[in-house]
Amino acid sequence: MKALFVMSLVVLLFNLVFASCQSKKTNDEKVVVMTQNSKYQNEIKALIEELDSKGIKDKRVIAAIETVPRHAFVSERLKSRAYENSPLPIDKDQTISQPYTVAFQTDLLKLQNGDKVLEIGTGSGYQAAILCEMGMDVYSIERHLLLHDKAKLLLDSLGYKAHLFYGDGYRGLPDQAPFDKILITAAIGEVPSQLLEQMKIGGLLVAPIGDDYSQEMTVIERLAADEFRRTKHGTFVFVPMIKGLGE
């Protein structure tokens, strides 16, 4: 009996040490990437000042933009431009949105602590990282398997625990609904009814609505089961949102 107790104690201690090592490995990986921000501190400072001058006042959004290492979400040849306030190309002819656009859309969501947020279009994973950094419960769907897989690896390595899905953004995630907030990160002609139905009463959806060349940033608030209110917040240009799965 005593031998069994000792053996159980040894196994328990081993598991605790192993778990600690696993956690440390994740934290170490995150620290390495995060501390690289100091290499770009002048560029980050200039970006934050530009966002402030453009009217982004939510300190939580500014803090997240300042903290999340945008250079980790772009290719090696573009790292020197990572903190420019401009979109940059990623795989599958997609882009990582300019920081101002990310900050503006995030601000429009009027996030509350712990909000359950659905993002349509994971892309590089940068927007999901911003939402995670702000303490949101993030669900994100991507139609390109390559982008989904790369974003998952990167977010995991940075310690951001978003729920990522490979699928058709037009369908959303009905099995995970309802959501407090929904964010669409690609140009769409009209928001599908199934996405509106996945919002909680009182929830908000932010989307660039228009044609492939110009869209109006629109906030849709769900007032009741079949009642919605829309407000428009300026013109933007996004890559188009496409139905179905990518290659």
PDB file of C-alpha atoms in Angstrom:
ATOM      1  CA  MET A   1       0.000   0.000   0.000  1.00  0.00           C
ATOM      2  CA  LYS A   2       2.879   2.313   0.962  1.00  0.00           C
ATOM      3  CA  ALA A   3       4.713   1.471  -2.271  1.00  0.00           C
ATOM      4  CA  LEU A   4       1.587   2.259  -4.292  1.00  0.00           C
ATOM      5  CA  PHE A   5       1.254   5.631  -2.520  1.00  0.00           C
ATOM      6  CA  VAL A   6       4.898   6.499  -3.226  1.00  0.00           C
ATOM      7  CA  MET A   7       4.554   5.522  -6.873  1.00  0.00           C
ATOM      8  CA  SER A   8       1.406   7.646  -7.237  1.00  0.00           C
ATOM      9  CA  LEU A   9       3.210  10.575  -5.635  1.00  0.00           C
ATOM     10  CA  VAL A  10       6.121  10.208  -8.068  1.00  0.00           C
ATOM     11  CA  VAL A  11       3.763  10.144 -11.064  1.00  0.00           C
ATOM     12  CA  LEU A  12       1.941  13.233  -9.769  1.00  0.00           C
ATOM     13  CA  LEU A  13       5.212  15.131  -9.282  1.00  0.00           C
ATOM     14  CA  PHE A  14       6.394  14.122 -12.770  1.00  0.00           C
ATOM     15  CA  ASN A  15       3.178  15.389 -14.339  1.00  0.00           C
ATOM     16  CA  LEU A  16       3.420  18.682 -12.468  1.00  0.00           C
ATOM     17  CA  VAL A  17       7.027  19.203 -13.559  1.00  0.00           C
ATOM     18  CA  PHE A  18       6.204  18.215 -17.150  1.00  0.00           C
ATOM     19  CA  ALA A  19       3.234  20.596 -17.270  1.00  0.00           C
ATOM     20  CA  SER A  20       5.397  23.356 -15.827  1.00  0.00           C
ATOM     21  CA  CYS A  21       8.025  22.759 -18.518  1.00  0.00           C
ATOM     22  CA  GLN A  22       5.379  22.789 -21.229  1.00  0.00           C
ATOM     23  CA  SER A  23       3.961  26.058 -19.888  1.00  0.00           C
ATOM     24  CA  LYS A  24       7.439  27.573 -19.634  1.00  0.00           C
ATOM     25  CA  LYS A  25       8.193  26.595 -23.208  1.00  0.00           C
ATOM     26  CA  THR A  26       5.083  28.425 -24.435  1.00  0.00           C
ATOM     27  CA  ASN A  27       5.872  31.440 -22.281  1.00  0.00           C
ATOM     28  CA  ASP A  28       9.497  31.471 -23.427  1.00  0.00           C
ATOM     29  CA  GLU A  29       8.440  31.387 -27.075  1.00  0.00           C
ATOM     30  CA  LYS A  30       6.055  34.280 -26.442  1.00  0.00           C
ATOM     31  CA  VAL A  31       8.688  36.282 -24.576  1.00  0.00           C
ATOM     32  CA  VAL A  32      11.212  35.893 -27.400  1.00  0.00           C
ATOM     33  CA  VAL A  33       8.811  37.284 -30.000  1.00  0.00           C
ATOM     34  CA  MET A  34       7.359  39.963 -27.733  1.00  0.00           C
ATOM     35  CA  THR A  35      10.777  41.256 -26.663  1.00  0.00           C
ATOM     36  CA  GLN A  36      11.666  41.683 -30.319  1.00  0.00           C
ATOM     37  CA  ASN A  37       9.223  44.607 -30.200  1.00  0.00           C
ATOM     38  CA  SER A  38      12.073  46.651 -28.710  1.00  0.00           C
ATOM     39  CA  LYS A  39      13.815  46.389 -32.085  1.00  0.00           C
ATOM     40  CA  TYR A  40      10.878  48.243 -33.593  1.00  0.00           C
ATOM     41  CA  GLN A  41      10.100  50.574 -30.679  1.00  0.00           C
ATOM     42  CA  ASN A  42      10.588  53.767 -32.704  1.00  0.00           C
ATOM     43  CA  GLU A  43       8.311  52.500 -35.478  1.00  0.00           C
ATOM     44  CA  ILE A  44       5.710  51.344 -32.935  1.00  0.00           C
ATOM     45  CA  LYS A  45       5.812  54.718 -31.174  1.00  0.00           C
ATOM     46  CA  ALA A  46       5.286  56.536 -34.473  1.00  0.00           C
ATOM     47  CA  LEU A  47       2.380  54.228 -35.346  1.00  0.00           C
ATOM     48  CA  ILE A  48       0.686  54.781 -31.987  1.00  0.00           C
ATOM     49  CA  GLU A  49       1.039  58.550 -32.383  1.00  0.00           C
ATOM     50  CA  GLU A  50      -0.502  58.310 -35.858  1.00  0.00           C
ATOM     51  CA  LEU A  51      -3.443  56.244 -34.594  1.00  0.00           C
ATOM     52  CA  ASP A  52      -4.010  58.764 -31.819  1.00  0.00           C
ATOM     53  CA  SER A  53      -3.972  61.624 -34.332  1.00  0.00           C
ATOM     54  CA  LYS A  54      -6.568  59.776 -36.420  1.00  0.00           C
ATOM     55  CA  GLY A  55      -8.974  59.593 -33.491  1.00  0.00           C
ATOM     56  CA  ILE A  56      -8.395  56.137 -31.974  1.00  0.00           C
ATOM     57  CA  LYS A  57      -8.883  56.926 -28.285  1.00  0.00           C
ATOM     58  CA  ASP A  58      -9.755  53.568 -26.686  1.00  0.00           C
ATOM     59  CA  LYS A  59      -6.709  52.883 -24.536  1.00  0.00           C
ATOM     60  CA  ARG A  60      -7.335  49.130 -24.623  1.00  0.00           C
ATOM     61  CA  VAL A  61      -7.158  49.114 -28.427  1.00  0.00           C
ATOM     62  CA  ILE A  62      -4.025  51.274 -28.438  1.00  0.00           C
ATOM     63  CA  ALA A  63      -2.385  49.034 -25.811  1.00  0.00           C
ATOM     64  CA  ALA A  64      -3.158  45.908 -27.849  1.00  0.00           C
ATOM     65  CA  ILE A  65      -1.766  47.433 -31.065  1.00  0.00           C
ATOM     66  CA  GLU A  66       1.337  48.442 -29.128  1.00  0.00           C
ATOM     67  CA  THR A  67       1.788  44.982 -27.592  1.00  0.00           C
ATOM     68  CA  VAL A  68       0.962  42.503 -30.368  1.00  0.00           C
ATOM     69  CA  PRO A  69       4.082  41.931 -32.531  1.00  0.00           C
ATOM     70  CA  ARG A  70       2.787  42.754 -36.024  1.00  0.00           C
ATOM     71  CA  HIS A  71       6.175  41.820 -37.495  1.00  0.00           C
ATOM     72  CA  ALA A  72       5.440  38.190 -36.557  1.00  0.00           C
ATOM     73  CA  PHE A  73       2.432  38.172 -38.893  1.00  0.00           C
ATOM     74  CA  VAL A  74       4.220  39.208 -42.103  1.00  0.00           C
ATOM     75  CA  SER A  75       6.884  37.577 -44.239  1.00  0.00           C
ATOM     76  CA  GLU A  76      10.576  38.090 -43.569  1.00  0.00           C
ATOM     77  CA  ARG A  77      10.989  40.500 -46.476  1.00  0.00           C
ATOM     78  CA  LEU A  78       8.208  42.735 -45.113  1.00  0.00           C
ATOM     79  CA  LYS A  79       9.229  42.846 -41.443  1.00  0.00           C
ATOM     80  CA  SER A  80      10.918  46.225 -41.899  1.00  0.00           C
ATOM     81  CA  ARG A  81       7.513  47.593 -42.982  1.00  0.00           C
ATOM     82  CA  ALA A  82       5.473  45.814 -40.309  1.00  0.00           C
ATOM     83  CA  TYR A  83       4.609  48.977 -38.376  1.00  0.00           C
ATOM     84  CA  GLU A  84       3.743  51.121 -41.359  1.00  0.00           C
ATOM     85  CA  ASN A  85       0.114  52.190 -41.294  1.00  0.00           C
ATOM     86  CA  SER A  86      -0.631  50.295 -44.490  1.00  0.00           C
ATOM     87  CA  PRO A  87      -1.982  46.890 -45.559  1.00  0.00           C
ATOM     88  CA  LEU A  88       0.621  44.305 -46.485  1.00  0.00           C
ATOM     89  CA  PRO A  89       0.312  41.173 -48.627  1.00  0.00           C
ATOM     90  CA  ILE A  90       0.114  37.701 -47.122  1.00  0.00           C
ATOM     91  CA  ASP A  91      -0.468  34.272 -48.682  1.00  0.00           C
ATOM     92  CA  LYS A  92      -3.402  33.432 -50.971  1.00  0.00           C
ATOM     93  CA  ASP A  93      -3.583  36.972 -52.405  1.00  0.00           C
ATOM     94  CA  GLN A  94      -4.905  38.258 -49.085  1.00  0.00           C
ATOM     95  CA  THR A  95      -3.681  41.146 -46.939  1.00  0.00           C
ATOM     96  CA  ILE A  96      -3.073  41.995 -43.321  1.00  0.00           C
ATOM     97  CA  SER A  97      -5.168  45.122 -42.803  1.00  0.00           C
ATOM     98  CA  GLN A  98      -3.520  48.432 -41.998  1.00  0.00           C
ATOM     99  CA  PRO A  99      -3.287  49.018 -38.230  1.00  0.00           C
ATOM    100  CA  TYR A 100      -5.681  51.975 -38.387  1.00  0.00           C
ATOM    101  CA  THR A 101      -8.373  49.804 -39.985  1.00  0.00           C
ATOM    102  CA  VAL A 102      -7.849  47.096 -37.365  1.00  0.00           C
ATOM    103  CA  ALA A 103      -8.051  49.681 -34.579  1.00  0.00           C
ATOM    104  CA  PHE A 104     -11.093  51.383 -36.124  1.00  0.00           C
ATOM    105  CA  GLN A 105     -13.096  48.171 -36.560  1.00  0.00           C
ATOM    106  CA  THR A 106     -12.125  46.982 -33.085  1.00  0.00           C
ATOM    107  CA  ASP A 107     -13.199  50.321 -31.596  1.00  0.00           C
ATOM    108  CA  LEU A 108     -16.582  50.099 -33.335  1.00  0.00           C
ATOM    109  CA  LEU A 109     -17.278  46.745 -31.659  1.00  0.00           C
ATOM    110  CA  LYS A 110     -17.585  48.523 -28.281  1.00  0.00           C
ATOM    111  CA  LEU A 111     -16.051  45.508 -26.602  1.00  0.00           C
ATOM    112  CA  GLN A 112     -16.850  44.548 -23.036  1.00  0.00           C
ATOM    113  CA  ASN A 113     -14.549  42.362 -20.948  1.00  0.00           C
ATOM    114  CA  GLY A 114     -14.855  38.728 -21.964  1.00  0.00           C
ATOM    115  CA  ASP A 115     -17.140  39.313 -24.959  1.00  0.00           C
ATOM    116  CA  LYS A 116     -17.607  36.284 -27.189  1.00  0.00           C
ATOM    117  CA  VAL A 117     -16.482  37.528 -30.603  1.00  0.00           C
ATOM    118  CA  LEU A 118     -16.795  35.868 -34.007  1.00  0.00           C
ATOM    119  CA  GLU A 119     -14.290  37.013 -36.633  1.00  0.00           C
ATOM    120  CA  ILE A 120     -15.019  36.217 -40.274  1.00  0.00           C
ATOM    121  CA  GLY A 121     -11.700  35.942 -42.099  1.00  0.00           C
ATOM    122  CA  THR A 122      -8.783  34.913 -39.873  1.00  0.00           C
ATOM    123  CA  GLY A 123      -6.179  35.805 -42.498  1.00  0.00           C
ATOM    124  CA  SER A 124      -2.779  36.212 -40.841  1.00  0.00           C
ATOM    125  CA  GLY A 125      -4.319  35.976 -37.359  1.00  0.00           C
ATOM    126  CA  TYR A 126      -3.349  39.558 -36.425  1.00  0.00           C
ATOM    127  CA  GLN A 127      -6.885  40.790 -35.700  1.00  0.00           C
ATOM    128  CA  ALA A 128      -7.579  37.674 -33.626  1.00  0.00           C
ATOM    129  CA  ALA A 129      -4.403  38.388 -31.642  1.00  0.00           C
ATOM    130  CA  ILE A 130      -5.560  41.961 -30.968  1.00  0.00           C
ATOM    131  CA  LEU A 131      -8.909  40.676 -29.669  1.00  0.00           C
ATOM    132  CA  CYS A 132      -7.195  38.025 -27.517  1.00  0.00           C
ATOM    133  CA  GLU A 133      -4.795  40.622 -26.126  1.00  0.00           C
ATOM    134  CA  MET A 134      -7.856  42.628 -25.065  1.00  0.00           C
ATOM    135  CA  GLY A 135      -9.232  39.626 -23.168  1.00  0.00           C
ATOM    136  CA  MET A 136     -12.011  38.575 -25.539  1.00  0.00           C
ATOM    137  CA  ASP A 137     -13.269  35.029 -26.127  1.00  0.00           C
ATOM    138  CA  VAL A 138     -12.312  34.806 -29.796  1.00  0.00           C
ATOM    139  CA  TYR A 139     -13.770  32.529 -32.483  1.00  0.00           C
ATOM    140  CA  SER A 140     -12.390  32.970 -35.993  1.00  0.00           C
ATOM    141  CA  ILE A 141     -13.144  31.251 -39.291  1.00  0.00           C
ATOM    142  CA  GLU A 142     -10.977  31.122 -42.422  1.00  0.00           C
ATOM    143  CA  ARG A 143     -11.761  29.642 -45.856  1.00  0.00           C
ATOM    144  CA  HIS A 144      -8.113  29.073 -46.863  1.00  0.00           C
ATOM    145  CA  LEU A 145      -6.623  26.037 -45.135  1.00  0.00           C
ATOM    146  CA  LEU A 146      -3.056  27.365 -45.484  1.00  0.00           C
ATOM    147  CA  LEU A 147      -3.938  30.618 -43.726  1.00  0.00           C
ATOM    148  CA  HIS A 148      -5.915  28.766 -41.055  1.00  0.00           C
ATOM    149  CA  ASP A 149      -3.010  26.413 -40.309  1.00  0.00           C
ATOM    150  CA  LYS A 150      -0.374  29.167 -40.254  1.00  0.00           C
ATOM    151  CA  ALA A 151      -2.486  31.417 -38.030  1.00  0.00           C
ATOM    152  CA  LYS A 152      -3.128  28.578 -35.591  1.00  0.00           C
ATOM    153  CA  LEU A 153       0.581  27.782 -35.260  1.00  0.00           C
ATOM    154  CA  LEU A 154       1.520  31.431 -34.837  1.00  0.00           C
ATOM    155  CA  LEU A 155      -1.200  32.318 -32.341  1.00  0.00           C
ATOM    156  CA  ASP A 156      -0.420  29.207 -30.293  1.00  0.00           C
ATOM    157  CA  SER A 157       3.282  30.117 -30.250  1.00  0.00           C
ATOM    158  CA  LEU A 158       2.409  33.598 -28.978  1.00  0.00           C
ATOM    159  CA  GLY A 159       0.166  32.209 -26.260  1.00  0.00           C
ATOM    160  CA  TYR A 160      -3.100  33.488 -27.738  1.00  0.00           C
ATOM    161  CA  LYS A 161      -5.849  30.913 -27.239  1.00  0.00           C
ATOM    162  CA  ALA A 162      -8.293  31.760 -30.007  1.00  0.00           C
ATOM    163  CA  HIS A 163     -10.753  29.152 -31.296  1.00  0.00           C
ATOM    164  CA  LEU A 164      -9.890  28.823 -34.993  1.00  0.00           C
ATOM    165  CA  PHE A 165     -12.034  27.083 -37.606  1.00  0.00           C
ATOM    166  CA  TYR A 166     -11.513  26.182 -41.253  1.00  0.00           C
ATOM    167  CA  GLY A 167     -14.778  26.819 -43.069  1.00  0.00           C
ATOM    168  CA  ASP A 168     -17.069  29.069 -45.062  1.00  0.00           C
ATOM    169  CA  GLY A 169     -17.406  32.511 -43.455  1.00  0.00           C
ATOM    170  CA  TYR A 170     -20.812  33.042 -45.067  1.00  0.00           C
ATOM    171  CA  ARG A 171     -22.177  30.295 -42.834  1.00  0.00           C
ATOM    172  CA  GLY A 172     -20.484  31.532 -39.674  1.00  0.00           C
ATOM    173  CA  LEU A 173     -20.342  29.154 -36.709  1.00  0.00           C
ATOM    174  CA  PRO A 174     -23.960  28.302 -35.809  1.00  0.00           C
ATOM    175  CA  ASP A 175     -22.875  25.556 -33.412  1.00  0.00           C
ATOM    176  CA  GLN A 176     -20.909  28.110 -31.378  1.00  0.00           C
ATOM    177  CA  ALA A 177     -23.529  30.885 -31.466  1.00  0.00           C
ATOM    178  CA  PRO A 178     -24.750  33.203 -30.123  1.00  0.00           C
ATOM    179  CA  PHE A 179     -22.011  35.840 -30.147  1.00  0.00           C
ATOM    180  CA  ASP A 180     -21.828  39.200 -28.428  1.00  0.00           C
ATOM    181  CA  LYS A 181     -19.988  40.713 -31.375  1.00  0.00           C
ATOM    182  CA  ILE A 182     -19.269  39.701 -34.985  1.00  0.00           C
ATOM    183  CA  LEU A 183     -16.473  41.213 -37.077  1.00  0.00           C
ATOM    184  CA  ILE A 184     -16.266  40.754 -40.848  1.00  0.00           C
ATOM    185  CA  THR A 185     -12.817  41.528 -42.241  1.00  0.00           C
ATOM    186  CA  ALA A 186     -13.555  41.340 -45.983  1.00  0.00           C
ATOM    187  CA  ALA A 187     -15.768  43.314 -48.370  1.00  0.00           C
ATOM    188  CA  ILE A 188     -19.302  41.986 -48.561  1.00  0.00           C
ATOM    189  CA  GLY A 189     -22.294  43.068 -50.649  1.00  0.00           C
ATOM    190  CA  GLU A 190     -24.778  42.258 -47.887  1.00  0.00           C
ATOM    191  CA  VAL A 191     -24.513  40.472 -44.565  1.00  0.00           C
ATOM    192  CA  PRO A 192     -26.020  36.959 -44.775  1.00  0.00           C
ATOM    193  CA  SER A 193     -29.078  36.424 -42.625  1.00  0.00           C
ATOM    194  CA  GLN A 194     -27.452  33.416 -40.943  1.00  0.00           C
ATOM    195  CA  LEU A 195     -24.728  35.688 -39.552  1.00  0.00           C
ATOM    196  CA  LEU A 196     -27.261  38.185 -38.244  1.00  0.00           C
ATOM    197  CA  GLU A 197     -29.086  35.316 -36.557  1.00  0.00           C
ATOM    198  CA  GLN A 198     -25.865  34.333 -34.737  1.00  0.00           C
ATOM    199  CA  MET A 199     -25.783  37.664 -32.872  1.00  0.00           C
ATOM    200  CA  LYS A 200     -27.187  38.008 -29.391  1.00  0.00           C
ATOM    201  CA  ILE A 201     -29.987  40.515 -28.817  1.00  0.00           C
ATOM    202  CA  GLY A 202     -28.086  43.712 -28.095  1.00  0.00           C
ATOM    203  CA  GLY A 203     -25.066  42.453 -30.024  1.00  0.00           C
ATOM    204  CA  LEU A 204     -23.110  44.324 -32.682  1.00  0.00           C
ATOM    205  CA  LEU A 205     -21.802  43.317 -36.107  1.00  0.00           C
ATOM    206  CA  VAL A 206     -19.145  45.394 -37.887  1.00  0.00           C
ATOM    207  CA  ALA A 207     -18.580  44.908 -41.620  1.00  0.00           C
ATOM    208  CA  PRO A 208     -17.339  46.772 -44.721  1.00  0.00           C
ATOM    209  CA  ILE A 209     -20.432  46.632 -46.955  1.00  0.00           C
ATOM    210  CA  GLY A 210     -20.313  47.555 -50.639  1.00  0.00           C
ATOM    211  CA  ASP A 211     -18.860  46.368 -53.946  1.00  0.00           C
ATOM    212  CA  ASP A 212     -15.368  45.007 -54.638  1.00  0.00           C
ATOM    213  CA  TYR A 213     -13.897  48.495 -55.024  1.00  0.00           C
ATOM    214  CA  SER A 214     -15.319  50.541 -52.150  1.00  0.00           C
ATOM    215  CA  GLN A 215     -17.243  49.783 -48.982  1.00  0.00           C
ATOM    216  CA  GLU A 216     -18.864  51.679 -46.133  1.00  0.00           C
ATOM    217  CA  MET A 217     -17.908  50.516 -42.668  1.00  0.00           C
ATOM    218  CA  THR A 218     -21.258  49.567 -41.166  1.00  0.00           C
ATOM    219  CA  VAL A 219     -22.325  48.736 -37.644  1.00  0.00           C
ATOM    220  CA  ILE A 220     -25.443  46.577 -37.315  1.00  0.00           C
ATOM    221  CA  GLU A 221     -27.029  46.371 -33.875  1.00  0.00           C
ATOM    222  CA  ARG A 222     -29.544  43.639 -33.113  1.00  0.00           C
ATOM    223  CA  LEU A 223     -32.347  45.311 -31.180  1.00  0.00           C
ATOM    224  CA  ALA A 224     -34.757  42.359 -31.153  1.00  0.00           C
ATOM    225  CA  ALA A 225     -35.171  38.994 -32.858  1.00  0.00           C
ATOM    226  CA  ASP A 226     -36.146  40.615 -36.177  1.00  0.00           C
ATOM    227  CA  GLU A 227     -35.128  44.229 -35.592  1.00  0.00           C
ATOM    228  CA  PHE A 228     -31.769  45.718 -36.550  1.00  0.00           C
ATOM    229  CA  ARG A 229     -30.326  49.227 -36.633  1.00  0.00           C
ATOM    230  CA  ARG A 230     -27.532  50.297 -39.012  1.00  0.00           C
ATOM    231  CA  THR A 231     -25.037  53.143 -38.805  1.00  0.00           C
ATOM    232  CA  LYS A 232     -22.284  53.989 -41.310  1.00  0.00           C
ATOM    233  CA  HIS A 233     -18.765  55.056 -40.434  1.00  0.00           C
ATOM    234  CA  GLY A 234     -16.756  56.008 -43.493  1.00  0.00           C
ATOM    235  CA  THR A 235     -15.355  54.483 -46.675  1.00  0.00           C
ATOM    236  CA  PHE A 236     -12.767  51.696 -46.795  1.00  0.00           C
ATOM    237  CA  VAL A 237     -11.343  49.201 -49.285  1.00  0.00           C
ATOM    238  CA  PHE A 238     -11.079  45.497 -48.384  1.00  0.00           C
ATOM    239  CA  VAL A 239     -10.422  42.351 -50.384  1.00  0.00           C
ATOM    240  CA  PRO A 240     -13.735  40.688 -51.307  1.00  0.00           C
ATOM    241  CA  MET A 241     -15.360  38.035 -49.155  1.00  0.00           C
ATOM    242  CA  ILE A 242     -15.892  34.833 -51.169  1.00  0.00           C
ATOM    243  CA  LYS A 243     -18.328  32.010 -50.541  1.00  0.00           C
ATOM    244  CA  GLY A 244     -17.208  28.431 -50.051  1.00  0.00           C
ATOM    245  CA  LEU A 245     -13.800  26.993 -49.222  1.00  0.00           C
ATOM    246  CA  GLY A 246     -10.541  28.121 -50.819  1.00  0.00           C
ATOM    247  CA  GLU A 247      -7.863  25.940 -52.314  1.00  0.00           C
TER     248      GLU A 247
END
